[in-house]
Amino acid sequence: MARFENAVEIYKKYGVDVESALNRLSEIPISVHCWQGDDVTGFESRAALSGGIQATGNYPGKATTPDELMNDYEFALSLMPGKKRINLHAIYAITEEKIERDNIKPEYFDKWIEFAKAQGLGIDFNPTFFSHPMSSDGLTLSHPDKNVRDFWVRHGITCMETAHYIAQKIGDKVLYNLWIPDGLKDIPADRLTPRLRLKESLDKIFAVRYDDVICAVESKVFGIGVESYTVGSSEFYMNYAAKNGICCLLDNGHYHPTEVVSDKIPSMLAFNDYVALHVTRPVRWDSDHVVLFEDELREIAKEIVRNNAEKRVLIGLDYFDAGINRISAWVTGQRSMAKALLYALLMPYEEMKRLQDAGDFSRLMVLGEELKTLPFGDVWDEYCSRAGVPCGMEWFELIRGYEDRVLKKR
Ligand code: RNT
Ligand code: ZN
C-alpha cells in the first residue's frame, strides 16, 4: 500500500492521475480467445490444424473435451484482471450431432452462452474456414470450383446467424471476424480473378447483417505453404471494408516485418467507427507466440488510450503456444495486454501533445525517457489486487497446483 501511495505521488508530479487510469483500465474489454486452450483443435475432429497456421509443441495436459476446455478457461479467466470477453471459433461447437460446417446450428453454442453468462462475459465469434477437407488445397471463398465456394459461403452465413443468436441471448454485440487461409505456394498466373471470386463470396455472406453483430475481415501477408500469394491481402480487405461499411481486423502478425499495427490504428480511426485487433507476437513470422509486455504492444496500447478509442478499438488476443503450460500462456498474454494499457494510461498525453505541436522535441524525448522508469509495477500490483487476482509469482503457483491436480491426470 505504501508503495502504491508513493507511486501515486510520483505520477502526480508528472500530471498523471493514477486513480482515473485504474478506473479507465478496468472498463476496457479484452477478448480472450478460446483456442489457446487446445492448440486450435476444436471439437469437430482430431484432424491436424491447417490453413497456413501452426501450433508447435506438445506440452502435456491439453484440453480435449468441452468440459476440460471450459474448466481450464474458467480457471485462466479467474487469474486475469479487468473486463474480459470470450472469443469462440465455429469448430468449438458443442453437440452430439456430426458438425456440418455449412449448417452450424446456433444452439450448438448454448453451452458457451451459459458459460459466458455465468461469468458475466460478452462473446465474440469466428467462422472456421480451415482444418477441413473442403479447404485441404488451401482455398475456400476464392476457390475456382463454385461448389467449394458455395459450401464456404453457406458456412459464413450460418455463422453470421449464429453470431446474431449469441448476441440476442447475451444481450450484447458480438464481433464476427472472418479470416480465410486462401493463397498460393508459388507465383500465381492470375492474381485478380481469385480476388474477384472472394469479393463475390463476401457479398453473399454479408448480404444480411444484424445491428447486434459487428462484422470484420482479417487480412494476412502470407502463411505456411501459401508463401507467394494471399487472396485476402491488406489492400483487398481495406477496400472491401470501406466500400461495404464493415470493419477491418488487424492482426499484428500479418504484416511485413517493419510495418507496425500501432501506426495503422490511428489511420483506421480517421475513417472508421471501429477497428478490431488480433494481438499476437510474431517471432520472425506469424508464429503466434504468447503476447509479452514489449515495445510494440505498448505502442498499440498508447494509440488506443491517447485517442480515447477504447470503445472503438476492439481488442482480441490471438496466439497459441503448445510448448508450455497452456493456462500460463493464456494468462500471461492477457496480463501483458492489460499491463500495456495501464502503462499507456499512465502518461501525460495533453502535455506530450502540446510539446509535439510546439516543436519542443528535446523536452518530449527526455520526458518520454523519464516516464519509462516510474514505479509502474506498484500501480500494476494495486490494479491486480483491486481486481481480486493474485500478483507477483503467486498466480503462477496456482497454475502449477492446477497442473498437478488436473492437467497431469489427463
Ligand atoms: C490466422 C489468423 C486467424 C487465426 C484464428 C485461429 O493467421 O490470425 O485469426 O489465428 O482465427
Ligand atoms: Zn488472427
CSV table of C-alpha atoms and ligand atoms in Angstrom, one decimal:
chain,number,residue,atom,x,y,z
A,1,MET,CA,0.0,0.0,0.0
A,2,ALA,CA,2.7,2.4,1.0
A,3,ARG,CA,4.5,1.7,-2.3
A,4,PHE,CA,1.3,2.4,-4.2
A,5,GLU,CA,0.7,5.7,-2.5
A,6,ASN,CA,4.2,6.7,-3.2
A,7,ALA,CA,3.7,5.8,-6.9
A,8,VAL,CA,0.5,7.9,-6.9
A,9,GLU,CA,2.5,10.9,-5.7
A,10,ILE,CA,5.3,10.4,-8.2
A,11,TYR,CA,2.9,10.1,-11.1
A,12,LYS,CA,1.0,13.2,-9.9
A,13,LYS,CA,4.2,15.2,-10.3
A,14,TYR,CA,4.0,14.4,-14.0
A,15,GLY,CA,0.4,15.4,-14.1
A,16,VAL,CA,-0.9,11.8,-14.2
A,17,ASP,CA,-4.0,10.8,-12.2
A,18,VAL,CA,-3.4,7.2,-11.2
A,19,GLU,CA,-7.0,6.6,-9.9
A,20,SER,CA,-8.6,7.7,-13.1
A,21,ALA,CA,-6.2,5.5,-15.1
A,22,LEU,CA,-7.1,2.5,-12.9
A,23,ASN,CA,-10.8,3.2,-13.4
A,24,ARG,CA,-10.5,3.5,-17.1
A,25,LEU,CA,-8.4,0.3,-17.4
A,26,SER,CA,-11.0,-1.7,-15.5
A,27,GLU,CA,-13.6,-0.9,-18.2
A,28,ILE,CA,-11.5,-1.8,-21.3
A,29,PRO,CA,-12.6,-5.3,-22.5
A,30,ILE,CA,-10.0,-7.8,-23.7
A,31,SER,CA,-11.5,-10.6,-25.8
A,32,VAL,CA,-9.7,-13.8,-24.7
A,33,HIS,CA,-9.5,-16.5,-27.4
A,34,CYS,CA,-10.7,-20.0,-26.5
A,35,TRP,CA,-8.2,-21.5,-28.9
A,36,GLN,CA,-5.1,-21.1,-26.7
A,37,GLY,CA,-6.6,-23.8,-24.5
A,38,ASP,CA,-6.3,-26.7,-27.1
A,39,ASP,CA,-3.9,-25.6,-29.8
A,40,VAL,CA,-6.8,-24.5,-32.2
A,41,THR,CA,-8.1,-28.1,-32.3
A,42,GLY,CA,-11.8,-27.6,-31.6
A,43,PHE,CA,-14.3,-30.4,-31.0
A,44,GLU,CA,-15.1,-31.3,-34.6
A,45,SER,CA,-12.4,-33.8,-35.4
A,46,ARG,CA,-8.9,-34.7,-34.4
A,47,ALA,CA,-7.6,-33.6,-37.8
A,48,ALA,CA,-4.4,-31.6,-37.8
A,49,LEU,CA,-4.5,-27.8,-37.9
A,50,SER,CA,-4.3,-26.5,-41.5
A,51,GLY,CA,-4.6,-23.3,-43.4
A,52,GLY,CA,-1.1,-21.8,-43.1
A,53,ILE,CA,-1.1,-21.6,-39.4
A,54,GLN,CA,0.6,-23.9,-37.0
A,55,ALA,CA,0.8,-24.6,-33.2
A,56,THR,CA,4.1,-26.2,-32.2
A,57,GLY,CA,4.9,-28.1,-29.1
A,58,ASN,CA,3.4,-31.0,-27.2
A,59,TYR,CA,3.0,-29.9,-23.6
A,60,PRO,CA,1.0,-32.4,-21.6
A,61,GLY,CA,-2.5,-31.8,-20.3
A,62,LYS,CA,-4.2,-30.3,-23.3
A,63,ALA,CA,-8.0,-30.0,-23.0
A,64,THR,CA,-9.8,-32.4,-25.3
A,65,THR,CA,-13.4,-32.1,-24.3
A,66,PRO,CA,-15.8,-29.2,-23.8
A,67,ASP,CA,-15.7,-29.7,-20.1
A,68,GLU,CA,-12.0,-29.8,-19.9
A,69,LEU,CA,-11.6,-26.7,-22.1
A,70,MET,CA,-14.3,-24.8,-20.1
A,71,ASN,CA,-12.7,-25.7,-16.8
A,72,ASP,CA,-9.2,-24.6,-18.0
A,73,TYR,CA,-10.7,-21.4,-19.5
A,74,GLU,CA,-12.6,-20.5,-16.4
A,75,PHE,CA,-9.5,-21.0,-14.2
A,76,ALA,CA,-7.4,-18.9,-16.6
A,77,LEU,CA,-10.0,-16.1,-16.7
A,78,SER,CA,-10.1,-16.1,-12.9
A,79,LEU,CA,-6.4,-15.0,-12.9
A,80,MET,CA,-6.9,-12.2,-15.4
A,81,PRO,CA,-7.7,-8.7,-14.1
A,82,GLY,CA,-10.3,-6.5,-15.7
A,83,LYS,CA,-13.1,-6.8,-18.2
A,84,LYS,CA,-13.0,-9.8,-20.5
A,85,ARG,CA,-14.9,-11.3,-23.3
A,86,ILE,CA,-14.8,-14.8,-24.7
A,87,ASN,CA,-13.8,-15.4,-28.3
A,88,LEU,CA,-15.0,-18.6,-30.0
A,89,HIS,CA,-14.5,-20.3,-33.3
A,90,ALA,CA,-17.1,-22.3,-35.1
A,91,ILE,CA,-15.1,-25.6,-34.5
A,92,TYR,CA,-15.8,-25.2,-30.8
A,93,ALA,CA,-19.5,-26.1,-31.4
A,94,ILE,CA,-20.8,-28.4,-28.7
A,95,THR,CA,-23.2,-31.0,-30.0
A,96,GLU,CA,-23.8,-34.7,-30.3
A,97,GLU,CA,-24.6,-34.3,-34.0
A,98,LYS,CA,-22.0,-34.5,-36.6
A,99,ILE,CA,-20.9,-31.0,-37.3
A,100,GLU,CA,-21.6,-29.9,-40.9
A,101,ARG,CA,-19.7,-26.6,-41.4
A,102,ASP,CA,-22.3,-25.4,-43.8
A,103,ASN,CA,-25.0,-26.0,-41.3
A,104,ILE,CA,-23.8,-24.8,-38.0
A,105,LYS,CA,-26.8,-24.5,-35.7
A,106,PRO,CA,-26.8,-21.6,-33.2
A,107,GLU,CA,-27.9,-24.0,-30.4
A,108,TYR,CA,-24.5,-25.7,-30.7
A,109,PHE,CA,-23.3,-22.6,-28.7
A,110,ASP,CA,-25.9,-22.7,-25.9
A,111,LYS,CA,-23.4,-24.2,-23.5
A,112,TRP,CA,-20.9,-21.5,-24.3
A,113,ILE,CA,-23.6,-18.9,-23.8
A,114,GLU,CA,-24.4,-20.3,-20.4
A,115,PHE,CA,-20.6,-20.4,-19.6
A,116,ALA,CA,-20.3,-16.7,-20.6
A,117,LYS,CA,-23.4,-15.7,-18.8
A,118,ALA,CA,-22.4,-17.4,-15.6
A,119,GLN,CA,-19.3,-15.2,-15.6
A,120,GLY,CA,-21.0,-12.0,-16.9
A,121,LEU,CA,-18.9,-12.0,-20.1
A,122,GLY,CA,-19.6,-11.0,-23.7
A,123,ILE,CA,-18.9,-13.3,-26.6
A,124,ASP,CA,-17.1,-12.8,-30.0
A,125,PHE,CA,-17.4,-15.3,-32.8
A,126,ASN,CA,-15.4,-16.5,-35.8
A,127,PRO,CA,-16.4,-18.8,-38.7
A,128,THR,CA,-13.7,-21.5,-39.2
A,129,PHE,CA,-12.5,-21.8,-42.8
A,130,PHE,CA,-9.5,-24.0,-42.1
A,131,SER,CA,-8.8,-27.6,-40.8
A,132,HIS,CA,-11.4,-29.2,-43.1
A,133,PRO,CA,-11.4,-31.5,-46.1
A,134,MET,CA,-13.1,-28.8,-48.2
A,135,SER,CA,-10.2,-26.4,-47.6
A,136,SER,CA,-7.4,-29.1,-48.0
A,137,ASP,CA,-6.0,-27.3,-51.1
A,138,GLY,CA,-5.8,-24.1,-49.1
A,139,LEU,CA,-8.6,-22.4,-50.9
A,140,THR,CA,-12.2,-21.6,-49.7
A,141,LEU,CA,-14.2,-18.5,-50.7
A,142,SER,CA,-11.9,-17.8,-53.7
A,143,HIS,CA,-11.8,-21.4,-54.9
A,144,PRO,CA,-12.2,-21.9,-58.7
A,145,ASP,CA,-14.8,-24.5,-58.1
A,146,LYS,CA,-18.2,-22.9,-57.4
A,147,ASN,CA,-19.3,-25.9,-55.3
A,148,VAL,CA,-16.5,-25.3,-52.9
A,149,ARG,CA,-17.1,-21.6,-52.8
A,150,ASP,CA,-20.8,-22.1,-52.2
A,151,PHE,CA,-20.1,-24.5,-49.3
A,152,TRP,CA,-17.9,-21.9,-47.6
A,153,VAL,CA,-20.4,-19.1,-48.3
A,154,ARG,CA,-23.0,-21.3,-46.5
A,155,HIS,CA,-20.6,-21.6,-43.6
A,156,GLY,CA,-20.1,-17.9,-43.5
A,157,ILE,CA,-23.9,-17.3,-43.4
A,158,THR,CA,-24.7,-20.0,-40.9
A,159,CYS,CA,-22.0,-18.5,-38.6
A,160,MET,CA,-23.4,-15.0,-39.1
A,161,GLU,CA,-26.8,-16.3,-37.9
A,162,THR,CA,-25.1,-17.9,-35.0
A,163,ALA,CA,-23.4,-14.7,-34.1
A,164,HIS,CA,-26.7,-12.9,-34.1
A,165,TYR,CA,-28.3,-15.6,-32.0
A,166,ILE,CA,-25.5,-15.3,-29.5
A,167,ALA,CA,-25.9,-11.5,-29.4
A,168,GLN,CA,-29.6,-11.8,-28.7
A,169,LYS,CA,-29.1,-14.4,-25.9
A,170,ILE,CA,-26.3,-12.5,-24.3
A,171,GLY,CA,-27.8,-9.1,-24.8
A,172,ASP,CA,-24.6,-7.6,-26.1
A,173,LYS,CA,-23.0,-7.1,-29.5
A,174,VAL,CA,-20.9,-9.8,-31.0
A,175,LEU,CA,-17.8,-9.3,-33.2
A,176,TYR,CA,-18.0,-11.6,-36.2
A,177,ASN,CA,-14.5,-11.9,-37.7
A,178,LEU,CA,-13.8,-13.6,-41.0
A,179,TRP,CA,-10.3,-14.9,-41.8
A,180,ILE,CA,-9.7,-17.3,-44.7
A,181,PRO,CA,-6.5,-19.2,-45.4
A,182,ASP,CA,-6.7,-18.7,-49.2
A,183,GLY,CA,-3.4,-18.4,-51.0
A,184,LEU,CA,-0.8,-20.0,-53.3
A,185,LYS,CA,2.5,-21.6,-52.6
A,186,ASP,CA,4.2,-20.4,-55.7
A,187,ILE,CA,4.0,-17.5,-58.2
A,188,PRO,CA,0.4,-17.0,-59.4
A,189,ALA,CA,-0.6,-16.8,-63.0
A,190,ASP,CA,-3.6,-14.7,-62.1
A,191,ARG,CA,-3.8,-12.5,-59.0
A,192,LEU,CA,-7.0,-10.8,-59.9
A,193,THR,CA,-9.6,-13.5,-60.5
A,194,PRO,CA,-9.3,-15.2,-57.1
A,195,ARG,CA,-9.9,-11.8,-55.5
A,196,LEU,CA,-12.9,-11.1,-57.7
A,197,ARG,CA,-14.3,-14.5,-56.6
A,198,LEU,CA,-13.6,-13.7,-52.9
A,199,LYS,CA,-15.4,-10.4,-53.4
A,200,GLU,CA,-18.4,-12.1,-54.8
A,201,SER,CA,-18.4,-14.7,-51.9
A,202,LEU,CA,-18.1,-12.0,-49.3
A,203,ASP,CA,-21.0,-10.1,-50.8
A,204,LYS,CA,-23.2,-13.2,-50.3
A,205,ILE,CA,-22.0,-13.7,-46.7
A,206,PHE,CA,-22.5,-10.0,-45.7
A,207,ALA,CA,-25.8,-9.6,-47.7
A,208,VAL,CA,-27.8,-9.9,-44.5
A,209,ARG,CA,-26.4,-8.1,-41.5
A,210,TYR,CA,-27.6,-7.6,-38.0
A,211,ASP,CA,-27.3,-4.5,-35.8
A,212,ASP,CA,-26.0,-6.6,-32.9
A,213,VAL,CA,-23.2,-8.1,-35.0
A,214,ILE,CA,-20.1,-6.1,-35.8
A,215,CYS,CA,-18.6,-7.6,-38.9
A,216,ALA,CA,-14.8,-7.6,-39.5
A,217,VAL,CA,-12.5,-9.0,-42.2
A,218,GLU,CA,-8.9,-10.1,-41.3
A,219,SER,CA,-6.1,-9.8,-43.9
A,220,LYS,CA,-2.8,-11.5,-44.0
A,221,VAL,CA,0.5,-11.2,-45.8
A,222,PHE,CA,1.4,-14.9,-46.1
A,223,GLY,CA,1.0,-18.3,-44.4
A,224,ILE,CA,3.0,-21.6,-44.3
A,225,GLY,CA,2.6,-23.3,-47.6
A,226,VAL,CA,1.0,-20.2,-49.1
A,227,GLU,CA,4.0,-18.0,-49.2
A,228,SER,CA,3.6,-16.4,-52.6
A,229,TYR,CA,0.1,-15.0,-52.7
A,230,THR,CA,-2.6,-14.2,-50.2
A,231,VAL,CA,-6.0,-13.6,-51.7
A,232,GLY,CA,-7.3,-11.6,-48.7
A,233,SER,CA,-4.5,-9.1,-48.6
A,234,SER,CA,-4.5,-5.9,-46.6
A,235,GLU,CA,-5.4,-3.7,-49.6
A,236,PHE,CA,-8.1,-6.1,-50.7
A,237,TYR,CA,-9.9,-6.1,-47.3
A,238,MET,CA,-9.3,-2.4,-46.5
A,239,ASN,CA,-11.1,-1.5,-49.8
A,240,TYR,CA,-13.7,-4.2,-49.3
A,241,ALA,CA,-14.5,-3.0,-45.7
A,242,ALA,CA,-14.6,0.7,-46.7
A,243,LYS,CA,-17.0,0.1,-49.6
A,244,ASN,CA,-19.2,-2.1,-47.6
A,245,GLY,CA,-19.3,-0.4,-44.2
A,246,ILE,CA,-17.7,-3.2,-42.3
A,247,CYS,CA,-14.6,-3.1,-40.2
A,248,CYS,CA,-11.1,-4.3,-40.6
A,249,LEU,CA,-9.4,-6.6,-38.1
A,250,LEU,CA,-5.6,-6.0,-37.9
A,251,ASP,CA,-3.6,-8.9,-36.6
A,252,ASN,CA,-0.1,-7.7,-35.8
A,253,GLY,CA,1.4,-11.0,-37.1
A,254,HIS,CA,0.0,-10.4,-40.5
A,255,TYR,CA,2.2,-7.6,-41.9
A,256,HIS,CA,5.6,-7.2,-43.4
A,257,PRO,CA,8.2,-7.2,-40.6
A,258,THR,CA,8.8,-3.4,-40.5
A,259,GLU,CA,5.2,-2.5,-40.7
A,260,VAL,CA,3.5,-1.8,-37.3
A,261,VAL,CA,-0.1,-2.1,-36.3
A,262,SER,CA,0.3,0.7,-33.8
A,263,ASP,CA,0.7,3.1,-36.7
A,264,LYS,CA,-2.2,1.7,-38.6
A,265,ILE,CA,-4.7,2.2,-35.7
A,266,PRO,CA,-4.9,6.0,-35.9
A,267,SER,CA,-5.2,5.8,-39.7
A,268,MET,CA,-8.2,3.5,-39.4
A,269,LEU,CA,-9.7,5.6,-36.7
A,270,ALA,CA,-9.7,8.6,-39.0
A,271,PHE,CA,-12.2,6.8,-41.3
A,272,ASN,CA,-14.0,4.1,-39.2
A,273,ASP,CA,-16.2,3.8,-36.2
A,274,TYR,CA,-14.4,0.6,-35.3
A,275,VAL,CA,-11.2,-1.2,-35.8
A,276,ALA,CA,-10.7,-4.7,-34.4
A,277,LEU,CA,-7.3,-6.2,-33.3
A,278,HIS,CA,-5.8,-9.6,-33.0
A,279,VAL,CA,-3.0,-9.0,-30.6
A,280,THR,CA,-0.2,-11.6,-31.0
A,281,ARG,CA,3.6,-11.8,-31.0
A,282,PRO,CA,5.2,-12.6,-34.3
A,283,VAL,CA,8.7,-14.0,-34.0
A,284,ARG,CA,10.3,-13.9,-37.5
A,285,TRP,CA,6.9,-14.9,-39.0
A,286,ASP,CA,3.2,-15.1,-37.9
A,287,SER,CA,4.3,-17.5,-35.2
A,288,ASP,CA,1.6,-16.6,-32.7
A,289,HIS,CA,3.9,-16.6,-29.7
A,290,VAL,CA,2.4,-15.6,-26.4
A,291,VAL,CA,1.9,-11.8,-26.1
A,292,LEU,CA,4.5,-10.2,-23.9
A,293,PHE,CA,4.9,-6.7,-22.4
A,294,GLU,CA,7.0,-5.4,-25.3
A,295,ASP,CA,7.6,-2.1,-27.1
A,296,GLU,CA,5.1,-2.6,-30.0
A,297,LEU,CA,2.5,-3.8,-27.6
A,298,ARG,CA,2.9,-0.6,-25.6
A,299,GLU,CA,2.7,1.4,-28.8
A,300,ILE,CA,-0.5,-0.3,-29.7
A,301,ALA,CA,-1.9,0.4,-26.2
A,302,LYS,CA,-0.9,4.1,-26.5
A,303,GLU,CA,-2.7,4.5,-29.7
A,304,ILE,CA,-5.9,3.1,-28.1
A,305,VAL,CA,-5.8,5.2,-25.0
A,306,ARG,CA,-4.4,8.5,-26.1
A,307,ASN,CA,-7.0,8.7,-28.8
A,308,ASN,CA,-9.7,7.9,-26.3
A,309,ALA,CA,-10.6,5.0,-28.6
A,310,GLU,CA,-11.1,2.2,-26.1
A,311,LYS,CA,-14.7,1.7,-27.2
A,312,ARG,CA,-13.8,1.8,-30.9
A,313,VAL,CA,-10.7,-0.5,-30.9
A,314,LEU,CA,-12.0,-4.0,-30.2
A,315,ILE,CA,-9.1,-5.8,-28.6
A,316,GLY,CA,-8.8,-9.5,-29.1
A,317,LEU,CA,-5.9,-11.9,-28.4
A,318,ASP,CA,-4.7,-14.4,-30.9
A,319,TYR,CA,-1.8,-16.7,-30.0
A,320,PHE,CA,-1.3,-20.4,-29.4
A,321,ASP,CA,1.7,-22.0,-27.8
A,322,ALA,CA,1.5,-25.7,-27.3
A,323,GLY,CA,5.0,-25.9,-25.9
A,324,ILE,CA,4.3,-24.5,-22.4
A,325,ASN,CA,1.6,-24.8,-19.8
A,326,ARG,CA,-1.3,-23.5,-21.8
A,327,ILE,CA,-3.0,-21.8,-18.9
A,328,SER,CA,0.1,-19.8,-18.1
A,329,ALA,CA,0.3,-18.8,-21.8
A,330,TRP,CA,-3.3,-17.7,-21.7
A,331,VAL,CA,-2.9,-15.7,-18.6
A,332,THR,CA,0.5,-14.2,-19.5
A,333,GLY,CA,-0.9,-12.8,-22.8
A,334,GLN,CA,-4.0,-11.2,-21.3
A,335,ARG,CA,-2.0,-9.7,-18.4
A,336,SER,CA,0.6,-8.3,-20.8
A,337,MET,CA,-2.2,-6.6,-22.8
A,338,ALA,CA,-3.7,-5.2,-19.7
A,339,LYS,CA,-0.3,-4.1,-18.4
A,340,ALA,CA,0.4,-2.3,-21.7
A,341,LEU,CA,-2.9,-0.5,-21.4
A,342,LEU,CA,-2.1,0.6,-17.9
A,343,TYR,CA,1.4,1.7,-18.9
A,344,ALA,CA,-0.2,3.7,-21.7
A,345,LEU,CA,-2.8,5.2,-19.4
A,346,LEU,CA,-0.1,6.5,-17.1
A,347,MET,CA,1.2,9.1,-19.5
A,348,PRO,CA,0.6,12.8,-19.6
A,349,TYR,CA,-0.7,13.0,-23.1
A,350,GLU,CA,-2.0,16.6,-23.1
A,351,GLU,CA,1.4,17.8,-22.1
A,352,MET,CA,3.2,15.5,-24.6
A,353,LYS,CA,0.9,16.5,-27.5
A,354,ARG,CA,1.5,20.2,-26.6
A,355,LEU,CA,5.3,19.6,-26.7
A,356,GLN,CA,4.9,18.0,-30.1
A,357,ASP,CA,2.8,20.8,-31.5
A,358,ALA,CA,5.2,23.4,-30.0
A,359,GLY,CA,8.1,21.7,-31.7
A,360,ASP,CA,9.8,21.0,-28.3
A,361,PHE,CA,11.1,17.6,-29.3
A,362,SER,CA,14.0,17.8,-26.8
A,363,ARG,CA,11.7,18.0,-23.8
A,364,LEU,CA,9.4,15.5,-25.3
A,365,MET,CA,12.2,12.9,-25.7
A,366,VAL,CA,13.5,13.5,-22.2
A,367,LEU,CA,10.0,13.3,-20.7
A,368,GLY,CA,9.3,10.0,-22.6
A,369,GLU,CA,12.5,8.5,-21.2
A,370,GLU,CA,11.8,9.6,-17.6
A,371,LEU,CA,8.3,8.1,-17.8
A,372,LYS,CA,9.8,4.7,-18.6
A,373,THR,CA,11.3,4.2,-15.1
A,374,LEU,CA,8.4,5.5,-12.9
A,375,PRO,CA,7.1,2.9,-10.4
A,376,PHE,CA,4.7,1.3,-12.8
A,377,GLY,CA,4.9,-2.1,-11.2
A,378,ASP,CA,3.4,-0.8,-7.9
A,379,VAL,CA,0.4,0.5,-9.8
A,380,TRP,CA,0.0,-2.7,-11.6
A,381,ASP,CA,0.1,-4.7,-8.4
A,382,GLU,CA,-2.6,-2.5,-6.9
A,383,TYR,CA,-4.7,-3.0,-10.0
A,384,CYS,CA,-4.5,-6.7,-9.7
A,385,SER,CA,-5.3,-6.8,-6.1
A,386,ARG,CA,-8.3,-4.5,-6.5
A,387,ALA,CA,-9.5,-6.8,-9.3
A,388,GLY,CA,-9.2,-9.7,-6.9
A,389,VAL,CA,-6.5,-11.5,-8.8
A,390,PRO,CA,-3.1,-12.5,-7.4
A,391,CYS,CA,0.1,-10.7,-8.4
A,392,GLY,CA,3.8,-11.5,-8.5
A,393,MET,CA,4.6,-15.1,-9.0
A,394,GLU,CA,1.6,-16.1,-6.9
A,395,TRP,CA,-0.8,-16.7,-9.8
A,396,PHE,CA,1.8,-19.0,-11.4
A,397,GLU,CA,2.0,-21.1,-8.3
A,398,LEU,CA,-1.8,-21.6,-8.5
A,399,ILE,CA,-1.4,-22.8,-12.1
A,400,ARG,CA,1.3,-25.2,-11.0
A,401,GLY,CA,-1.1,-26.6,-8.5
A,402,TYR,CA,-3.8,-26.9,-11.1
A,403,GLU,CA,-1.3,-28.7,-13.4
A,404,ASP,CA,-0.6,-31.2,-10.6
A,405,ARG,CA,-4.2,-31.7,-9.7
A,406,VAL,CA,-5.9,-31.7,-13.1
A,407,LEU,CA,-3.7,-31.4,-16.1
A,408,LYS,CA,-1.2,-34.2,-15.2
A,409,LYS,CA,-4.1,-36.6,-14.7
A,410,ARG,CA,-5.4,-36.3,-18.3
B,1,RNT,C1,-4.6,-16.8,-38.8
B,1,RNT,C2,-5.4,-15.7,-38.2
B,1,RNT,C3,-6.6,-16.2,-37.5
B,1,RNT,C4,-6.4,-17.4,-36.6
B,1,RNT,C5,-7.5,-17.7,-35.6
B,1,RNT,C6,-7.5,-19.0,-35.1
B,1,RNT,O1,-3.4,-16.4,-39.3
B,1,RNT,O2,-4.6,-15.0,-37.4
B,1,RNT,O3,-7.1,-15.1,-36.8
B,1,RNT,O4,-5.2,-17.3,-35.9
B,1,RNT,O5,-8.7,-17.3,-36.2
B,2,ZN,ZN,-5.6,-13.5,-36.2
